[in-house]
mmCIF file of C-alpha atoms in Angstrom:
data_model
loop_
_atom_site.group_PDB
_atom_site.id
_atom_site.type_symbol
_atom_site.label_atom_id
_atom_site.label_comp_id
_atom_site.label_asym_id
_atom_site.label_seq_id
_atom_site.Cartn_x
_atom_site.Cartn_y
_atom_site.Cartn_z
ATOM 1 C CA MET A 1 11.659 -6.908 24.086
ATOM 2 C CA ASN A 2 14.124 -8.521 21.658
ATOM 3 C CA ILE A 3 13.648 -7.217 18.119
ATOM 4 C CA THR A 4 15.318 -8.022 14.802
ATOM 5 C CA VAL A 5 15.317 -5.281 12.165
ATOM 6 C CA VAL A 6 15.974 -6.577 8.656
ATOM 7 C CA GLY A 7 17.536 -3.966 6.382
ATOM 8 C CA ALA A 8 20.275 -1.369 6.924
ATOM 9 C CA GLY A 9 19.136 1.479 4.711
ATOM 10 C CA VAL A 10 18.010 4.732 6.262
ATOM 11 C CA VAL A 11 14.593 3.307 7.217
ATOM 12 C CA GLY A 12 16.050 0.211 8.898
ATOM 13 C CA LEU A 13 18.766 2.083 10.795
ATOM 14 C CA CYS A 14 16.418 4.828 11.964
ATOM 15 C CA THR A 15 13.831 2.251 13.047
ATOM 16 C CA ALA A 16 16.444 0.325 15.023
ATOM 17 C CA ARG A 17 17.730 3.473 16.730
ATOM 18 C CA THR A 18 14.214 4.585 17.653
ATOM 19 C CA LEU A 19 13.373 1.162 19.094
ATOM 20 C CA GLU A 20 16.526 1.254 21.221
ATOM 21 C CA GLU A 21 15.531 4.680 22.521
ATOM 22 C CA ARG A 22 12.305 3.075 23.730
ATOM 23 C CA GLY A 23 14.263 0.461 25.691
ATOM 24 C CA HIS A 24 14.149 -2.506 23.319
ATOM 25 C CA GLU A 25 17.055 -4.824 22.525
ATOM 26 C CA VAL A 26 17.632 -4.569 18.781
ATOM 27 C CA GLN A 27 19.738 -6.439 16.244
ATOM 28 C CA VAL A 28 19.990 -5.148 12.673
ATOM 29 C CA VAL A 29 20.528 -7.821 10.035
ATOM 30 C CA ALA A 30 21.341 -6.961 6.418
ATOM 31 C CA ALA A 31 23.089 -8.372 3.386
ATOM 32 C CA GLY A 32 24.217 -4.894 2.298
ATOM 33 C CA THR A 33 25.162 -1.849 4.345
ATOM 34 C CA GLU A 34 26.158 1.775 3.763
ATOM 35 C CA ASP A 35 27.310 2.180 0.121
ATOM 36 C CA ALA A 36 25.647 -1.112 -0.884
ATOM 37 C CA THR A 37 22.166 0.172 -0.021
ATOM 38 C CA THR A 38 19.633 2.131 -2.076
ATOM 39 C CA SER A 39 19.857 4.873 0.548
ATOM 40 C CA ALA A 40 23.514 5.485 -0.322
ATOM 41 C CA VAL A 41 22.654 6.642 -3.852
ATOM 42 C CA ALA A 42 19.832 8.990 -2.828
ATOM 43 C CA GLY A 43 20.058 12.736 -3.316
ATOM 44 C CA ALA A 44 18.818 12.909 0.263
ATOM 45 C CA CYS A 45 17.033 15.986 1.490
ATOM 46 C CA TRP A 46 13.755 16.518 3.309
ATOM 47 C CA PHE A 47 11.010 16.560 0.683
ATOM 48 C CA PRO A 48 8.089 14.095 0.369
ATOM 49 C CA TYR A 49 8.297 12.437 -3.029
ATOM 50 C CA ARG A 50 6.682 9.369 -4.594
ATOM 51 C CA ALA A 51 5.053 8.010 -1.447
ATOM 52 C CA GLY A 52 1.507 7.572 -0.188
ATOM 53 C CA PRO A 53 -1.030 7.781 1.301
ATOM 54 C CA PRO A 54 -0.804 11.596 1.276
ATOM 55 C CA ASP A 55 -2.320 12.267 4.709
ATOM 56 C CA ARG A 56 -0.103 9.788 6.565
ATOM 57 C CA VAL A 57 2.967 10.716 4.522
ATOM 58 C CA ALA A 58 2.519 14.417 5.335
ATOM 59 C CA ALA A 59 2.301 13.608 9.065
ATOM 60 C CA TRP A 60 5.267 11.201 9.022
ATOM 61 C CA ALA A 61 7.289 13.755 7.048
ATOM 62 C CA ALA A 62 6.603 16.575 9.500
ATOM 63 C CA GLU A 63 7.602 14.376 12.422
ATOM 64 C CA THR A 64 10.790 13.331 10.648
ATOM 65 C CA ARG A 65 11.755 16.901 9.820
ATOM 66 C CA HIS A 66 11.409 17.924 13.466
ATOM 67 C CA TRP A 67 13.781 15.082 14.371
ATOM 68 C CA LEU A 68 16.238 15.963 11.570
ATOM 69 C CA ASP A 69 16.269 19.565 12.772
ATOM 70 C CA GLU A 70 17.524 18.251 16.111
ATOM 71 C CA VAL A 71 20.023 15.865 14.497
ATOM 72 C CA ALA A 72 21.520 18.762 12.508
ATOM 73 C CA ALA A 73 22.976 20.095 15.778
ATOM 74 C CA ASP A 74 25.524 17.245 15.607
ATOM 75 C CA PRO A 75 28.137 18.221 12.981
ATOM 76 C CA GLY A 76 29.084 14.576 12.519
ATOM 77 C CA SER A 77 25.606 13.577 11.332
ATOM 78 C CA GLY A 78 25.899 14.998 7.827
ATOM 79 C CA VAL A 79 22.586 16.848 8.247
ATOM 80 C CA ALA A 80 22.433 20.603 7.626
ATOM 81 C CA PRO A 81 19.580 23.131 7.386
ATOM 82 C CA ILE A 82 18.731 24.475 3.927
ATOM 83 C CA THR A 83 15.836 26.362 2.346
ATOM 84 C CA GLY A 84 13.772 24.379 -0.135
ATOM 85 C CA TYR A 85 11.908 25.711 -3.157
ATOM 86 C CA GLU A 86 9.351 23.727 -5.140
ATOM 87 C CA ILE A 87 8.767 25.480 -8.454
ATOM 88 C CA THR A 88 5.113 25.669 -9.418
ATOM 89 C CA SER A 89 3.301 26.629 -12.607
ATOM 90 C CA ASP A 90 0.124 27.512 -10.669
ATOM 91 C CA ASP A 91 -0.207 31.277 -11.022
ATOM 92 C CA ARG A 92 -3.469 31.654 -9.109
ATOM 93 C CA LEU A 93 -3.464 34.372 -6.453
ATOM 94 C CA ASP A 94 -4.469 31.980 -3.683
ATOM 95 C CA PRO A 95 -3.669 28.383 -4.712
ATOM 96 C CA PRO A 96 -4.179 25.455 -2.333
ATOM 97 C CA ARG A 97 -1.209 24.485 -0.203
ATOM 98 C CA PRO A 98 0.851 21.527 -1.444
ATOM 99 C CA TRP A 99 -0.416 18.234 -0.044
ATOM 100 C CA TRP A 100 2.966 17.543 1.577
ATOM 101 C CA ALA A 101 2.818 20.808 3.547
ATOM 102 C CA ALA A 102 -0.237 19.937 5.651
ATOM 103 C CA HIS A 103 1.806 20.190 8.865
ATOM 104 C CA ILE A 104 4.596 22.629 8.001
ATOM 105 C CA ALA A 105 4.895 26.310 7.086
ATOM 106 C CA VAL A 106 5.189 27.230 3.396
ATOM 107 C CA THR A 107 5.102 30.541 1.556
ATOM 108 C CA ARG A 108 4.828 31.488 -2.117
ATOM 109 C CA GLU A 109 7.813 33.507 -3.252
ATOM 110 C CA PRO A 110 9.724 34.309 -6.433
ATOM 111 C CA ALA A 111 11.784 31.298 -7.455
ATOM 112 C CA PRO A 112 15.550 31.726 -6.912
ATOM 113 C CA VAL A 113 16.243 30.623 -10.508
ATOM 114 C CA THR A 114 15.568 31.933 -14.006
ATOM 115 C CA GLY A 115 12.673 30.788 -16.176
ATOM 116 C CA ALA A 116 10.492 29.919 -13.180
ATOM 117 C CA PRO A 117 8.408 32.781 -11.758
ATOM 118 C CA ILE A 118 7.042 31.349 -8.507
ATOM 119 C CA ALA A 119 7.828 28.624 -5.970
ATOM 120 C CA TRP A 120 6.746 27.242 -2.626
ATOM 121 C CA ARG A 121 9.412 28.079 -0.034
ATOM 122 C CA TYR A 122 9.893 25.888 3.056
ATOM 123 C CA ALA A 123 12.503 25.003 5.657
ATOM 124 C CA SER A 124 14.311 21.780 4.841
ATOM 125 C CA VAL A 125 17.535 19.893 5.560
ATOM 126 C CA GLY A 126 20.150 18.404 3.283
ATOM 127 C CA ILE A 127 21.580 15.004 4.169
ATOM 128 C CA GLU A 128 24.863 13.420 3.091
ATOM 129 C CA PRO A 129 24.293 9.655 3.004
ATOM 130 C CA ALA A 130 28.020 8.889 3.213
ATOM 131 C CA ARG A 131 28.078 10.565 6.632
ATOM 132 C CA PHE A 132 24.518 10.057 7.880
ATOM 133 C CA LEU A 133 24.248 6.283 7.401
ATOM 134 C CA PRO A 134 27.502 5.505 9.320
ATOM 135 C CA TRP A 135 26.426 8.041 11.953
ATOM 136 C CA LEU A 136 23.120 6.236 12.440
ATOM 137 C CA ALA A 137 24.871 2.848 12.595
ATOM 138 C CA SER A 138 27.292 4.200 15.196
ATOM 139 C CA GLN A 139 24.340 5.091 17.449
ATOM 140 C CA LEU A 140 23.307 1.432 17.732
ATOM 141 C CA ARG A 141 24.325 -0.676 20.696
ATOM 142 C CA ARG A 142 25.140 -3.711 18.562
ATOM 143 C CA PRO A 143 27.068 -3.944 15.286
ATOM 144 C CA ILE A 144 25.070 -4.819 12.178
ATOM 145 C CA GLU A 145 24.986 -8.540 11.436
ATOM 146 C CA HIS A 146 25.943 -9.013 7.778
ATOM 147 C CA ARG A 147 24.067 -11.885 6.176
ATOM 148 C CA PRO A 148 21.239 -12.438 3.690
ATOM 149 C CA VAL A 149 17.715 -13.101 4.967
ATOM 150 C CA ALA A 150 15.505 -15.543 3.087
ATOM 151 C CA ASP A 151 12.627 -15.997 5.545
ATOM 152 C CA LEU A 152 11.325 -13.302 7.880
ATOM 153 C CA ALA A 153 9.474 -15.828 10.004
ATOM 154 C CA GLY A 154 12.734 -17.650 10.670
ATOM 155 C CA GLU A 155 14.468 -14.621 12.158
ATOM 156 C CA PRO A 156 14.984 -14.538 15.944
ATOM 157 C CA GLY A 157 13.305 -12.137 18.330
ATOM 158 C CA ASP A 158 9.913 -11.360 19.792
ATOM 159 C CA VAL A 159 9.289 -9.069 16.816
ATOM 160 C CA VAL A 160 10.841 -8.889 13.346
ATOM 161 C CA VAL A 161 10.673 -5.548 11.489
ATOM 162 C CA ASN A 162 10.911 -5.770 7.709
ATOM 163 C CA CYS A 163 12.706 -2.671 6.367
ATOM 164 C CA THR A 164 14.057 -4.285 3.201
ATOM 165 C CA GLY A 165 12.812 -1.768 0.644
ATOM 166 C CA LEU A 166 12.918 -3.161 -2.874
ATOM 167 C CA ALA A 167 13.858 -6.634 -1.604
ATOM 168 C CA ALA A 168 10.435 -6.843 0.074
ATOM 169 C CA ARG A 169 8.973 -7.720 -3.322
ATOM 170 C CA GLU A 170 10.475 -11.214 -2.938
ATOM 171 C CA LEU A 171 10.919 -11.448 0.815
ATOM 172 C CA ALA A 172 7.335 -10.467 1.625
ATOM 173 C CA GLY A 173 5.817 -11.747 -1.629
ATOM 174 C CA ASP A 174 4.535 -8.256 -2.385
ATOM 175 C CA ALA A 175 4.029 -7.680 -6.116
ATOM 176 C CA ALA A 176 2.956 -4.086 -5.398
ATOM 177 C CA VAL A 177 6.606 -3.196 -4.806
ATOM 178 C CA THR A 178 8.190 -1.934 -8.005
ATOM 179 C CA ALA A 179 11.493 -0.342 -8.912
ATOM 180 C CA LEU A 180 11.746 3.243 -10.134
ATOM 181 C CA PHE A 181 15.052 4.149 -11.751
ATOM 182 C CA GLY A 182 16.780 7.323 -10.579
ATOM 183 C CA GLN A 183 19.987 8.958 -11.781
ATOM 184 C CA VAL A 184 21.942 11.829 -10.268
ATOM 185 C CA VAL A 185 24.854 13.946 -11.421
ATOM 186 C CA ILE A 186 27.349 15.079 -8.762
ATOM 187 C CA THR A 187 29.071 18.361 -9.608
ATOM 188 C CA ALA A 188 31.347 20.913 -8.025
ATOM 189 C CA VAL A 189 29.509 23.816 -6.392
ATOM 190 C CA GLY A 190 30.452 26.377 -9.018
ATOM 191 C CA GLU A 191 28.538 29.601 -8.409
ATOM 192 C CA VAL A 192 25.416 28.021 -6.901
ATOM 193 C CA ASP A 193 24.070 29.124 -3.517
ATOM 194 C CA ARG A 194 24.605 26.111 -1.221
ATOM 195 C CA SER A 195 21.885 27.259 1.178
ATOM 196 C CA ILE A 196 19.025 26.316 -1.164
ATOM 197 C CA ALA A 197 17.498 23.191 -2.678
ATOM 198 C CA VAL A 198 15.339 23.406 -5.791
ATOM 199 C CA THR A 199 12.725 20.973 -7.091
ATOM 200 C CA ASP A 200 11.078 21.393 -10.501
ATOM 201 C CA ASP A 201 8.549 18.672 -11.302
ATOM 202 C CA ARG A 202 6.320 20.720 -13.582
ATOM 203 C CA ASP A 203 7.112 18.162 -16.275
ATOM 204 C CA PRO A 204 6.925 14.678 -14.676
ATOM 205 C CA ASP A 205 8.926 13.267 -17.579
ATOM 206 C CA ALA A 206 11.768 15.724 -16.974
ATOM 207 C CA LEU A 207 12.089 15.912 -13.204
ATOM 208 C CA PHE A 208 14.852 18.215 -11.963
ATOM 209 C CA TYR A 209 16.223 18.876 -8.512
ATOM 210 C CA LEU A 210 19.299 20.416 -6.938
ATOM 211 C CA ILE A 211 20.507 19.464 -3.458
ATOM 212 C CA PRO A 212 23.616 21.055 -1.908
ATOM 213 C CA ARG A 213 26.243 19.224 0.126
ATOM 214 C CA ARG A 214 29.377 20.473 1.903
ATOM 215 C CA ASP A 215 31.586 20.716 -1.182
ATOM 216 C CA GLU A 216 29.407 19.521 -4.070
ATOM 217 C CA LEU A 217 25.934 19.537 -5.582
ATOM 218 C CA VAL A 218 23.549 16.688 -6.367
ATOM 219 C CA LEU A 219 21.533 17.211 -9.551
ATOM 220 C CA GLY A 220 18.678 14.956 -10.588
ATOM 221 C CA GLY A 221 16.842 13.334 -11.897
ATOM 222 C CA CYS A 222 14.294 10.930 -13.204
ATOM 223 C CA SER A 223 11.755 8.408 -11.990
ATOM 224 C CA LEU A 224 11.355 5.656 -14.559
ATOM 225 C CA ALA A 225 9.718 2.234 -14.273
ATOM 226 C CA TRP A 226 12.384 -0.472 -14.184
ATOM 227 C CA PRO A 227 12.069 -4.226 -14.761
ATOM 228 C CA PRO A 228 12.454 -6.523 -11.726
ATOM 229 C CA GLY A 229 15.872 -8.042 -11.222
ATOM 230 C CA VAL A 230 17.669 -5.783 -13.708
ATOM 231 C CA PRO A 231 20.491 -3.697 -12.195
ATOM 232 C CA PRO A 232 20.419 0.071 -12.833
ATOM 233 C CA ALA A 233 22.600 1.411 -15.634
ATOM 234 C CA ILE A 234 23.710 5.012 -16.171
ATOM 235 C CA ASP A 235 22.166 6.719 -19.208
ATOM 236 C CA PRO A 236 24.385 9.486 -20.688
ATOM 237 C CA ALA A 237 21.324 11.111 -22.314
ATOM 238 C CA ILE A 238 19.759 11.637 -18.875
ATOM 239 C CA THR A 239 22.992 13.188 -17.624
ATOM 240 C CA GLU A 240 22.992 15.673 -20.500
ATOM 241 C CA ARG A 241 19.323 16.503 -19.979
ATOM 242 C CA ILE A 242 19.890 17.199 -16.262
ATOM 243 C CA LEU A 243 22.845 19.486 -16.971
ATOM 244 C CA ALA A 244 20.872 21.298 -19.690
ATOM 245 C CA GLN A 245 18.014 21.911 -17.236
ATOM 246 C CA ALA A 246 20.460 23.325 -14.695
ATOM 247 C CA ARG A 247 21.749 25.747 -17.310
ATOM 248 C CA GLY A 248 18.191 26.625 -18.334
ATOM 249 C CA LEU A 249 17.395 27.574 -14.743
ATOM 250 C CA GLY A 250 20.464 29.790 -14.562
ATOM 251 C CA LEU A 251 22.331 27.488 -12.179
ATOM 252 C CA ALA A 252 26.068 27.846 -12.801
ATOM 253 C CA VAL A 253 27.131 24.443 -11.490
ATOM 254 C CA GLY A 254 30.761 23.312 -11.508
ATOM 255 C CA GLU A 255 32.415 20.417 -13.292
ATOM 256 C CA VAL A 256 30.891 16.935 -13.170
ATOM 257 C CA LYS A 257 32.527 14.741 -10.530
ATOM 258 C CA ARG A 258 30.588 11.525 -10.989
ATOM 259 C CA VAL A 259 27.219 10.072 -12.016
ATOM 260 C CA ARG A 260 25.275 7.540 -9.979
ATOM 261 C CA ALA A 261 22.136 5.507 -10.557
ATOM 262 C CA GLY A 262 19.839 3.525 -8.271
ATOM 263 C CA LEU A 263 16.379 2.074 -7.838
ATOM 264 C CA ARG A 264 13.712 3.523 -5.564
ATOM 265 C CA PRO A 265 11.482 0.986 -3.753
ATOM 266 C CA CYS A 266 8.099 2.263 -4.907
ATOM 267 C CA ARG A 267 4.666 1.118 -3.781
ATOM 268 C CA PRO A 268 1.236 2.775 -4.158
ATOM 269 C CA GLU A 269 1.289 3.219 -0.378
ATOM 270 C CA VAL A 270 3.917 2.696 2.295
ATOM 271 C CA ARG A 271 3.302 -0.655 3.920
ATOM 272 C CA LEU A 272 3.379 -0.131 7.667
ATOM 273 C CA GLU A 273 1.427 -2.822 9.454
ATOM 274 C CA ARG A 274 1.823 -5.708 11.892
ATOM 275 C CA ILE A 275 0.992 -9.310 11.026
ATOM 276 C CA GLY A 276 1.690 -11.580 13.970
ATOM 277 C CA ARG A 277 5.264 -11.028 15.107
ATOM 278 C CA ILE A 278 6.300 -9.378 11.819
ATOM 279 C CA ILE A 279 5.998 -5.626 11.241
ATOM 280 C CA HIS A 280 6.376 -4.385 7.679
ATOM 281 C CA ASN A 281 7.905 -0.946 7.123
ATOM 282 C CA TYR A 282 8.783 -0.501 3.437
ATOM 283 C CA GLY A 283 7.665 1.065 0.165
ATOM 284 C CA HIS A 284 8.852 4.622 0.903
ATOM 285 C CA GLY A 285 9.616 5.420 -2.734
ATOM 286 C CA GLY A 286 11.846 8.485 -3.034
ATOM 287 C CA ALA A 287 11.092 9.632 0.515
ATOM 288 C CA GLY A 288 13.008 7.287 2.809
ATOM 289 C CA TYR A 289 15.018 10.082 4.419
ATOM 290 C CA THR A 290 11.885 12.224 4.660
ATOM 291 C CA LEU A 291 9.744 9.593 6.392
ATOM 292 C CA CYS A 292 12.222 7.481 8.360
ATOM 293 C CA ARG A 293 11.600 8.824 11.872
ATOM 294 C CA GLY A 294 7.842 9.243 11.536
ATOM 295 C CA CYS A 295 7.539 5.658 10.322
ATOM 296 C CA ALA A 296 9.893 4.425 13.040
ATOM 297 C CA ASP A 297 7.638 5.950 15.691
ATOM 298 C CA ALA A 298 4.673 4.226 14.008
ATOM 299 C CA VAL A 299 6.544 0.909 14.353
ATOM 300 C CA VAL A 300 7.030 1.617 18.066
ATOM 301 C CA ALA A 301 3.292 2.193 18.384
ATOM 302 C CA LEU A 302 2.538 -1.153 16.712
ATOM 303 C CA ILE A 303 4.731 -2.936 19.251
ATOM 304 C CA GLY A 304 2.911 -1.236 22.115
#
């Protein structure tokens, strides 16, 4: 079957690669690729965040992590195993498991930071977008076709898969798609253990996370409603708050290398459905890397 995938972020590229594995002929079409995509700005590790519905997201996430574990065997992929910790303020002796851990193993252990007594520990992977996105593109049989798309129905192929993220608000006429502003601070490693990732969302208004890479750290973050059509702009106050939280958790990070900002394509629920010859696969919020393979396999199932 001839299939056009619109969008070259992590969801679009992973969907295209998965479809090719199933024997389909695939052409990816996108106005922006690699560094010009939302995926390029992401902190990028396996952790379900800002996506629904919870039951389907947990299943898609588990499937994706199994795939990423396999991908990590290729040193060129930019994927590496790490141990994740989600700090929790729930001090009950036997609290319910996190919703996102319905299909994976988690344990409650002392948090590996100061000022946070307990955390959920789980196996994760860190992902470097600057390596992973080109790696995914290199797996495709055809080069990406660089051009804007104004009408999904006008695209060639037996099936068109819409993986346009935030652009789906206009392209699919979906007002449920909204932008959530995110900002990250990239620092030198300093004295931080690069084998761990830490998430602290006890205060939703002061989200913090640390994700290690080969020779640097990604510190975040925030998740703020953003007006349509307005480009993201770096806020120095958010940078200072993130660095202060790192210090408060006893994380001796190195010097700041750069600060980046982007917009997450948020939706109350991931839209993954087929309407005629068009399959929609967007609205993954802050979990594109976490859900990409599970959702790609769901697209395959919709094609039949």
